[in-house]
CSV table of C-alpha atoms in Angstrom, one decimal:
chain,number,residue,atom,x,y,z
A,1,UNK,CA,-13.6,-6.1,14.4
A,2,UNK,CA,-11.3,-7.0,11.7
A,3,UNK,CA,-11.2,-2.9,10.4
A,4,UNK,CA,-9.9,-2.3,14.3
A,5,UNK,CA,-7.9,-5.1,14.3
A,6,UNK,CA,-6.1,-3.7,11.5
A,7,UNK,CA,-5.4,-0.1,12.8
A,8,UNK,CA,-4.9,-0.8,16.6
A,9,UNK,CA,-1.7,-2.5,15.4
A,10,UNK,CA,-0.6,0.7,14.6
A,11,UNK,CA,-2.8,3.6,16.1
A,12,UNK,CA,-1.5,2.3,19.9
A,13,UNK,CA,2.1,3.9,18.7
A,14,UNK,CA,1.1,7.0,17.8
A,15,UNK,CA,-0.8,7.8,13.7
A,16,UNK,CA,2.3,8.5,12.0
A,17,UNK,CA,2.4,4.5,12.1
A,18,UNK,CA,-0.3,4.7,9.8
A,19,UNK,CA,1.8,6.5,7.0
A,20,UNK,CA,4.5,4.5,7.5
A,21,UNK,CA,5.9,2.9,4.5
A,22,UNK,CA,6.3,-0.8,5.6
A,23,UNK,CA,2.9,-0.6,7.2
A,24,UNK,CA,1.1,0.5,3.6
A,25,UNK,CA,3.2,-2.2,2.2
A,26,UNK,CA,2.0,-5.1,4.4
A,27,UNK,CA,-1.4,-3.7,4.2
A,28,UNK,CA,-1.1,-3.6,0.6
A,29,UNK,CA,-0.2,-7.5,0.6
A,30,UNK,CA,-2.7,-8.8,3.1
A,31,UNK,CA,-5.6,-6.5,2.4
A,32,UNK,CA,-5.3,-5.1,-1.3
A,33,UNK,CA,-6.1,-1.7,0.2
A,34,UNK,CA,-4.5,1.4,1.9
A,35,UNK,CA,-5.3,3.4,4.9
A,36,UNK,CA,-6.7,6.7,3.9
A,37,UNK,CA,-7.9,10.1,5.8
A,38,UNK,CA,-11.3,11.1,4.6
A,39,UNK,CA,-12.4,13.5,7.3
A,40,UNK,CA,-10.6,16.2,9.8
A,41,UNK,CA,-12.3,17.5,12.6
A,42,UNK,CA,-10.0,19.1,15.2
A,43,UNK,CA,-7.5,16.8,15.9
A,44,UNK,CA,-9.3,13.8,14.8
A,45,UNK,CA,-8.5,11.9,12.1
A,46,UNK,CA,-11.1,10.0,10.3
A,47,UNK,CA,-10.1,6.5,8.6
A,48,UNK,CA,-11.2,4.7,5.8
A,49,UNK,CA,-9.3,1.3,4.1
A,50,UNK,CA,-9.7,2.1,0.4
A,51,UNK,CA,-9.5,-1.4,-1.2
A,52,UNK,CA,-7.9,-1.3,-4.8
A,53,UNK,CA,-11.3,-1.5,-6.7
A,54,UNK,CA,-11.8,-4.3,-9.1
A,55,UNK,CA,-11.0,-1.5,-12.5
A,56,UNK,CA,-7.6,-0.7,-11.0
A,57,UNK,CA,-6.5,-4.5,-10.3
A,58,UNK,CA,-7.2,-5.2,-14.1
A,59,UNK,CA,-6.3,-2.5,-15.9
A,60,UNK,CA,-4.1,-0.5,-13.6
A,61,UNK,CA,-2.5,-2.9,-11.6
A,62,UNK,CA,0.5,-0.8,-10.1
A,63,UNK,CA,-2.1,2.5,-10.2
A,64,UNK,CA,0.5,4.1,-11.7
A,65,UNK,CA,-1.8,5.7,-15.0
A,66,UNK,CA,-4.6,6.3,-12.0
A,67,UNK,CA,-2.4,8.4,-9.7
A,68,UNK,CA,0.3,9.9,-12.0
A,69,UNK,CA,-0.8,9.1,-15.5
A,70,UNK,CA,2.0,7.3,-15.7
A,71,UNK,CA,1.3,6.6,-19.4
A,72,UNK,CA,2.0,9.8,-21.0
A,73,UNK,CA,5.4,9.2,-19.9
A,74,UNK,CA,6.0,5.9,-22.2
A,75,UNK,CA,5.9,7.4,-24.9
A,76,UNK,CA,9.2,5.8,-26.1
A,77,UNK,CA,8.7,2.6,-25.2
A,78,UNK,CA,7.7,-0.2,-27.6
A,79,UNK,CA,4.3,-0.7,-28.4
A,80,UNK,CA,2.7,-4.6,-28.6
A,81,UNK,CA,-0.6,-3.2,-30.0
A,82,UNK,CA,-1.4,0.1,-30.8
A,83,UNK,CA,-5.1,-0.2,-30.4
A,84,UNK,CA,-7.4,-3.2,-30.8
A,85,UNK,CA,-11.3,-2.1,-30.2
A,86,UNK,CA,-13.6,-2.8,-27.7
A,87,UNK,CA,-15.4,-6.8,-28.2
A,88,UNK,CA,-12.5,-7.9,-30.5
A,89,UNK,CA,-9.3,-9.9,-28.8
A,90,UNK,CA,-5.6,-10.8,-29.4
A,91,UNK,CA,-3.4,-13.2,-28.2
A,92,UNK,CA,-1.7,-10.3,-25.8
A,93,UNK,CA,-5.2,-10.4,-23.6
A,94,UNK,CA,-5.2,-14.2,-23.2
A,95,UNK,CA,-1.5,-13.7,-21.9
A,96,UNK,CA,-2.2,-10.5,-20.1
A,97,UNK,CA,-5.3,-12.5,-18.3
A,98,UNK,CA,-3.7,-15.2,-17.6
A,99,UNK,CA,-0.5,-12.7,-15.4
A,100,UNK,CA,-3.2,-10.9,-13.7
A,101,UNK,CA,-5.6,-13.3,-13.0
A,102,UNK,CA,-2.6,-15.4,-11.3
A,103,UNK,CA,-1.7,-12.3,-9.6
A,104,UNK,CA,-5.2,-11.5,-8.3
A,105,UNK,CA,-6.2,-14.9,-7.8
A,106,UNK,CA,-9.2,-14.0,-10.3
A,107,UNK,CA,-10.5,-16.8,-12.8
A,108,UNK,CA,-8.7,-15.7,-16.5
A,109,UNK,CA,-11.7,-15.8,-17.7
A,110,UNK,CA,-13.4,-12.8,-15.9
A,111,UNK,CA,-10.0,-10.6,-16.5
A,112,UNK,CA,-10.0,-11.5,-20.4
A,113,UNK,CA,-13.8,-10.5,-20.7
A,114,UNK,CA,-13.9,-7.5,-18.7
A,115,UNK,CA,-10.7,-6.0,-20.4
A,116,UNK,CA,-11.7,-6.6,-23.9
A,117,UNK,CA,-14.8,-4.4,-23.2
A,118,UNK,CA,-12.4,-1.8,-23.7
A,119,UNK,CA,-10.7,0.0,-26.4
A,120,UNK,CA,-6.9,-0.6,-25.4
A,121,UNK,CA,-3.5,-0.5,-26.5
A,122,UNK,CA,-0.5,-2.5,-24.6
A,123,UNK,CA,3.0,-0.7,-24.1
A,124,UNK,CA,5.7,-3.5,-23.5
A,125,UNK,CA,7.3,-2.9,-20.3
A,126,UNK,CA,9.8,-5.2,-18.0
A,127,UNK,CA,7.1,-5.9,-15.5
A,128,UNK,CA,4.2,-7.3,-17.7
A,129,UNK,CA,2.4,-6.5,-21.4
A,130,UNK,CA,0.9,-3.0,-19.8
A,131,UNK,CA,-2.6,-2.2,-20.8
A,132,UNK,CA,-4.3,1.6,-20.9
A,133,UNK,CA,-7.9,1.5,-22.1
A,134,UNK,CA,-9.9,4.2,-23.2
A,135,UNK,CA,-12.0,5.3,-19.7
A,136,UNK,CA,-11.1,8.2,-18.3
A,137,UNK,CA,-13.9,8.1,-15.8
A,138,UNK,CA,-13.2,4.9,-14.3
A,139,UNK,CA,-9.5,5.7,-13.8
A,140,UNK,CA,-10.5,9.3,-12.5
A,141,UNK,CA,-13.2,7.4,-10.0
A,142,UNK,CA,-9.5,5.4,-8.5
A,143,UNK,CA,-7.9,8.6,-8.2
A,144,UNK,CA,-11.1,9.8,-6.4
A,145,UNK,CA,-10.9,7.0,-4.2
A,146,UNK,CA,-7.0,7.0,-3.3
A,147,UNK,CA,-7.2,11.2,-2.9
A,148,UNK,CA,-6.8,12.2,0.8
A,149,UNK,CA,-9.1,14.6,2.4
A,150,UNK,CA,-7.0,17.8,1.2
A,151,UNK,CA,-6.3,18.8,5.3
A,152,UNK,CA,-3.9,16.1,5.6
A,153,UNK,CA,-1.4,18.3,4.4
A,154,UNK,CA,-1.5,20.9,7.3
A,155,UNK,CA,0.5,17.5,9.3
A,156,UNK,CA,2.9,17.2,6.4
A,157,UNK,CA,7.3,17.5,8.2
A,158,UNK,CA,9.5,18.4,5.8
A,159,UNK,CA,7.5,17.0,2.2
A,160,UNK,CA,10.9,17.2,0.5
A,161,UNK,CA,13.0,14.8,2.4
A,162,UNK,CA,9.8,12.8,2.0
A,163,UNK,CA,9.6,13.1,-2.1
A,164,UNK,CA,13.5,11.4,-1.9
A,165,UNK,CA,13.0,8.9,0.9
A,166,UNK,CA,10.2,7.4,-1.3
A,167,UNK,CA,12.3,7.5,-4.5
A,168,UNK,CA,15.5,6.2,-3.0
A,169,UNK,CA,13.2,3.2,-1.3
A,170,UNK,CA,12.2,1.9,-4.8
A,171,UNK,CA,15.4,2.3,-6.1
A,172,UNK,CA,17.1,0.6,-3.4
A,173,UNK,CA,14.2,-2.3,-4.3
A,174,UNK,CA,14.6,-1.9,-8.2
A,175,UNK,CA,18.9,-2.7,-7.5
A,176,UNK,CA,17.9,-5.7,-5.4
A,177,UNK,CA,15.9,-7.2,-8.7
A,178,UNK,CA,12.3,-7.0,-9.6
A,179,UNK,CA,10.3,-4.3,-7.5
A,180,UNK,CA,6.9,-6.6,-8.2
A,181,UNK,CA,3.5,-4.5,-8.3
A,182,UNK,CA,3.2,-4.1,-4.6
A,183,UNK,CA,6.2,-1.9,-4.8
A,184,UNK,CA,5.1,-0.2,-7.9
A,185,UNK,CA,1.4,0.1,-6.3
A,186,UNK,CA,3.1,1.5,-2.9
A,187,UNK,CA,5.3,3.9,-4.4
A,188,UNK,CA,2.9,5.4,-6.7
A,189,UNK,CA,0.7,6.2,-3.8
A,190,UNK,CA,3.3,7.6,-1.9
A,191,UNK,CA,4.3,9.8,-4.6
A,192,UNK,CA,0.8,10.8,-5.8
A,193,UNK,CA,0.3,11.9,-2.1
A,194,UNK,CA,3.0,14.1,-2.5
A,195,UNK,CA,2.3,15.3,-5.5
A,196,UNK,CA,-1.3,16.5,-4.5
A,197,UNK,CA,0.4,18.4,-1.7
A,198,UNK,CA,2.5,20.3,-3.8
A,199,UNK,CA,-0.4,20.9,-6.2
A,200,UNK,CA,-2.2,22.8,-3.6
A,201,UNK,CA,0.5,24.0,-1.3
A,202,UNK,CA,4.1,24.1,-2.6
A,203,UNK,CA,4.4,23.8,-6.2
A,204,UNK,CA,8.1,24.4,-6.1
A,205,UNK,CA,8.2,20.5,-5.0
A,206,UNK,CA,6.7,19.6,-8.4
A,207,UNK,CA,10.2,19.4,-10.3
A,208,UNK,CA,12.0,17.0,-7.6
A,209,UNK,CA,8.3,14.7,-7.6
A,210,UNK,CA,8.4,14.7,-11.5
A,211,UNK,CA,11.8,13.5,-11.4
A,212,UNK,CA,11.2,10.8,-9.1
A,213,UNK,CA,8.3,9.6,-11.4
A,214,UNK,CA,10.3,9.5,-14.7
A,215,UNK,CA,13.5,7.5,-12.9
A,216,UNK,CA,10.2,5.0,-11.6
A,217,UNK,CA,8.5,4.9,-15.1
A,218,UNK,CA,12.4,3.9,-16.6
A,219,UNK,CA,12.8,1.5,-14.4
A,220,UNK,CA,10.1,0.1,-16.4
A,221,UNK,CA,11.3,0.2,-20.0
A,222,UNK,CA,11.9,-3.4,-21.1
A,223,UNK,CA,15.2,-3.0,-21.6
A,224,UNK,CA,15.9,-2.3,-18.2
A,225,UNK,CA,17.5,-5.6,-16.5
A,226,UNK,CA,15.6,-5.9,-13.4
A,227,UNK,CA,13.6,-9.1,-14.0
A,228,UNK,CA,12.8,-11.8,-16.0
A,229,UNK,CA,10.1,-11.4,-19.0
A,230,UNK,CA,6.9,-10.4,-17.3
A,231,UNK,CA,7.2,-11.7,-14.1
A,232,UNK,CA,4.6,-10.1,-11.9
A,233,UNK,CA,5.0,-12.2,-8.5
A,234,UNK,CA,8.4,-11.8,-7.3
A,235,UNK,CA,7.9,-9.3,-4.4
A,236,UNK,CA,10.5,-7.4,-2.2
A,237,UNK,CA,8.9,-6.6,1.1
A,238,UNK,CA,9.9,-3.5,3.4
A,239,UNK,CA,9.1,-5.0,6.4
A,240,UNK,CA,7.0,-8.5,7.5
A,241,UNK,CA,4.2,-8.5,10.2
A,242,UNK,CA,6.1,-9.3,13.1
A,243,UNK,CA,4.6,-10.6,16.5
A,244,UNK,CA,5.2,-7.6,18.3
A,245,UNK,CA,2.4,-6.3,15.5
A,246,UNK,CA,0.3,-9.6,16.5
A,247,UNK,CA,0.1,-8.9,20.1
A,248,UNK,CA,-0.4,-4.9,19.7
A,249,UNK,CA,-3.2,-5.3,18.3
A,250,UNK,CA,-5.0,-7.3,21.1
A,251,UNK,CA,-3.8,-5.4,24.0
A,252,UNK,CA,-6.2,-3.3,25.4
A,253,UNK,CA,-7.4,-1.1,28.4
A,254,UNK,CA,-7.6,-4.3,30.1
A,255,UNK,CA,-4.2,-5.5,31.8
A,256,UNK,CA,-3.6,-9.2,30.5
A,257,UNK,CA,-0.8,-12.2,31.3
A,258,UNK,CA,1.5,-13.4,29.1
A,259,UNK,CA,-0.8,-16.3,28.7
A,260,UNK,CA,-3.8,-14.3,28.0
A,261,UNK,CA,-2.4,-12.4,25.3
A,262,UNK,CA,-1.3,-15.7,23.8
A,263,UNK,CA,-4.8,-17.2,23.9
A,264,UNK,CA,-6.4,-13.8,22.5
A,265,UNK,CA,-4.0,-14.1,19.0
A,266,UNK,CA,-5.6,-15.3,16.3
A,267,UNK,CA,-5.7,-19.3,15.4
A,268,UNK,CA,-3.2,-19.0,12.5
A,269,UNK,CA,-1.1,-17.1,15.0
A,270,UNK,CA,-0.9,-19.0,17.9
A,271,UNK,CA,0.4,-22.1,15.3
A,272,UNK,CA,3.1,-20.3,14.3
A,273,UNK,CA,4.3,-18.6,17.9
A,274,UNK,CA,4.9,-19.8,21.3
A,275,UNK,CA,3.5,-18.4,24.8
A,276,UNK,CA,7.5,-17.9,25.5
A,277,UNK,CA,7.9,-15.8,22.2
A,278,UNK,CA,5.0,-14.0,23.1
A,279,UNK,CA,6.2,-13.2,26.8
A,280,UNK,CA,9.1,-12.0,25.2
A,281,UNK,CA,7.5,-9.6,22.9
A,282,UNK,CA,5.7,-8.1,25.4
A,283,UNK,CA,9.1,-7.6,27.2
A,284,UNK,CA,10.1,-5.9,24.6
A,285,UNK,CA,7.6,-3.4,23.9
A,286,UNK,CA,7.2,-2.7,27.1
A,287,UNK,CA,11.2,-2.0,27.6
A,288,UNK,CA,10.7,0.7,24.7
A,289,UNK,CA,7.5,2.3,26.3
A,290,UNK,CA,5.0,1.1,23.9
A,291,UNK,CA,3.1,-0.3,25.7
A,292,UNK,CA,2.6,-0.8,30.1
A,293,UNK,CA,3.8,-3.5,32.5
A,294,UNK,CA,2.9,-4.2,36.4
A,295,UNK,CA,3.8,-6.4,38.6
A,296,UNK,CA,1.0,-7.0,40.9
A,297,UNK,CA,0.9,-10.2,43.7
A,298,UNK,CA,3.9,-11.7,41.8
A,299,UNK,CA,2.4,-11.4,38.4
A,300,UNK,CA,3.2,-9.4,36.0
A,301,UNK,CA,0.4,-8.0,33.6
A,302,UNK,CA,0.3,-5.5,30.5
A,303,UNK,CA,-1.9,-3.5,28.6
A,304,UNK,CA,-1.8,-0.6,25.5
A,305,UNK,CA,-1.7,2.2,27.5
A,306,UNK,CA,1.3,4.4,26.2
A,307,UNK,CA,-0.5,8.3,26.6
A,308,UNK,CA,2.0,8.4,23.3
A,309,UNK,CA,-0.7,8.7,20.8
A,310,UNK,CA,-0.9,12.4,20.3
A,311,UNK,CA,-3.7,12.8,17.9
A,312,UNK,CA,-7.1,10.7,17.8
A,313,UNK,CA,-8.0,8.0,15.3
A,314,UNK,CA,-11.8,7.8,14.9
A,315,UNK,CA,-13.5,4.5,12.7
């Protein structure tokens, strides 16, 4: 029930909603995880919520080295430790645990012993100290995890508008102040997307994608002035759950009141909404055709039929 909850928010409105930006954002920030498509079979899609595995939030936090090796193009910046071996520790773990287990809510502890199990070396960047340990597999098993089924691309409009709308997003962000890891983690999904398209379907995209990825990977030299010293919380969202998204993703077959709706919305929800604010939502989406309205016997009733979802999401 909570996986449906999740994607009826969005699959009600057609499944380009699932690839939109703002949505992989908040879904990044409530649920640590992405929606990816494992499986085509006609017209169906077939959904999975990849959760960032527990490697990836402690030694690739933004997921940048899994999906774009990211690494190989610091080569200029400043180095805080050019290797330190596996069972031995420094000072820049104890601080490094201390960011990420704050950021994570994970006990320090558990991020400074699993991290020193590695052979590493820490580039100094403007987000954090950045580690890069020596395991190829286990960042090769997050890339495995994050890769779509390689189909998805036969639905792809226009990929290179696409590869500068997600550029120009982050640097809109990075001018704003800190982008903060969710940005980071967002964008170098996006762009790893992209560039396993091109890879198997239009390498002439692979310039304009490598681009993008050097003007992200600068935004991280610590001389750029985008933050203060390795501040990893600050976050600047997209877009924020709204309560259209709340009530979308209750509505069913069924027609419900006003009232109904309300009562079906999660605990937390209801606190922080009224019945009114919830009438008027459904107003709303039903004045843009998201979702259906009647009037029967002097009530008026809705539900999530839209007929505007043109190809089938399968859990």
């Amino acid at each position: 029930m909570d996986v449906r909850r999740i994607v009826n928010k969005y699959r009600r409105r057609g499944t380009d909603d699932l690839t939109n930006e703002s949505f992989k954002y908040n879904l990044l920030t409530a649920r640590d995880g992405v929606i990816r498509v494992k499986d085509i079979e006609g017209n169906a899609f077939y959904y999975t919520i990849e959760k960032i595995p527990f490697f990836a939030r402690i030694v690739d936090p933004t997921l940048g080295v899994s999906l774009l090796n990211i690494h190989e193009r610091m080569q200029n910046f400043p180095r805080l430790a050019d290797h330190i071996p596996a069972g031995k520790a420094s000072d820049l773990d104890e601080t490094y645990a201390v960011l990420i287990g704050d950021f994570w809510d994970i006990d320090p502890q558990e991020v400074f012993d699993f991290i020193t199990d590695f052979d590493r070396e820490y580039i100094d960047t403007a987000l954090m100290p950045f580690p890069v340990v020596d395991a190829t597999d286990e960042y090769d098993r997050v890339t495995t995890r994050f890769k779509q089924h390689s189909d998805i691309h036969n639905w792809y409009r226009n990929p290179e508008k696409s590869i500068n709308t997600v550029g120009e997003d982050f640097t809109d962000v990075a001018e704003r102040g800190n982008p903060g890891i969710r940005m980071y983690q967002l964008t170098h999904i996006e762009l790893a997307d992209l560039l396993w398209y091109a890879e198997t379907t239009d390498p002439a995209l692979l310039r304009s994608i490598n681009n993008w990825a050097d003007t992200i990977v600068d935004s991280l030299h610590p001389d750029t002035d985008t933050t203060d010293d390795y501040q990893t919380t600050a976050e600047t969202p997209t877009d924020t759950i709204t309560i259209e998204d709340e009530v979308l993703s209750v509505l069913g077959e069924e027609f419900q009141t006003p009232d109904e709706v309300f009562e079906s919305l999660p605990g937390m929800v209801q606190t922080e909404t009224t019945p009114d604010e919830v009438h008027d939502s459904l107003e709303l989406l039903a004045g843009l055709g998201i979702i259906k309205k009647e009037t029967r016997n002097d009530t008026t009733e809705y539900n999530a039929d839209t007929g505007t979802v043109s190809r089938e999401s399968v859990l």
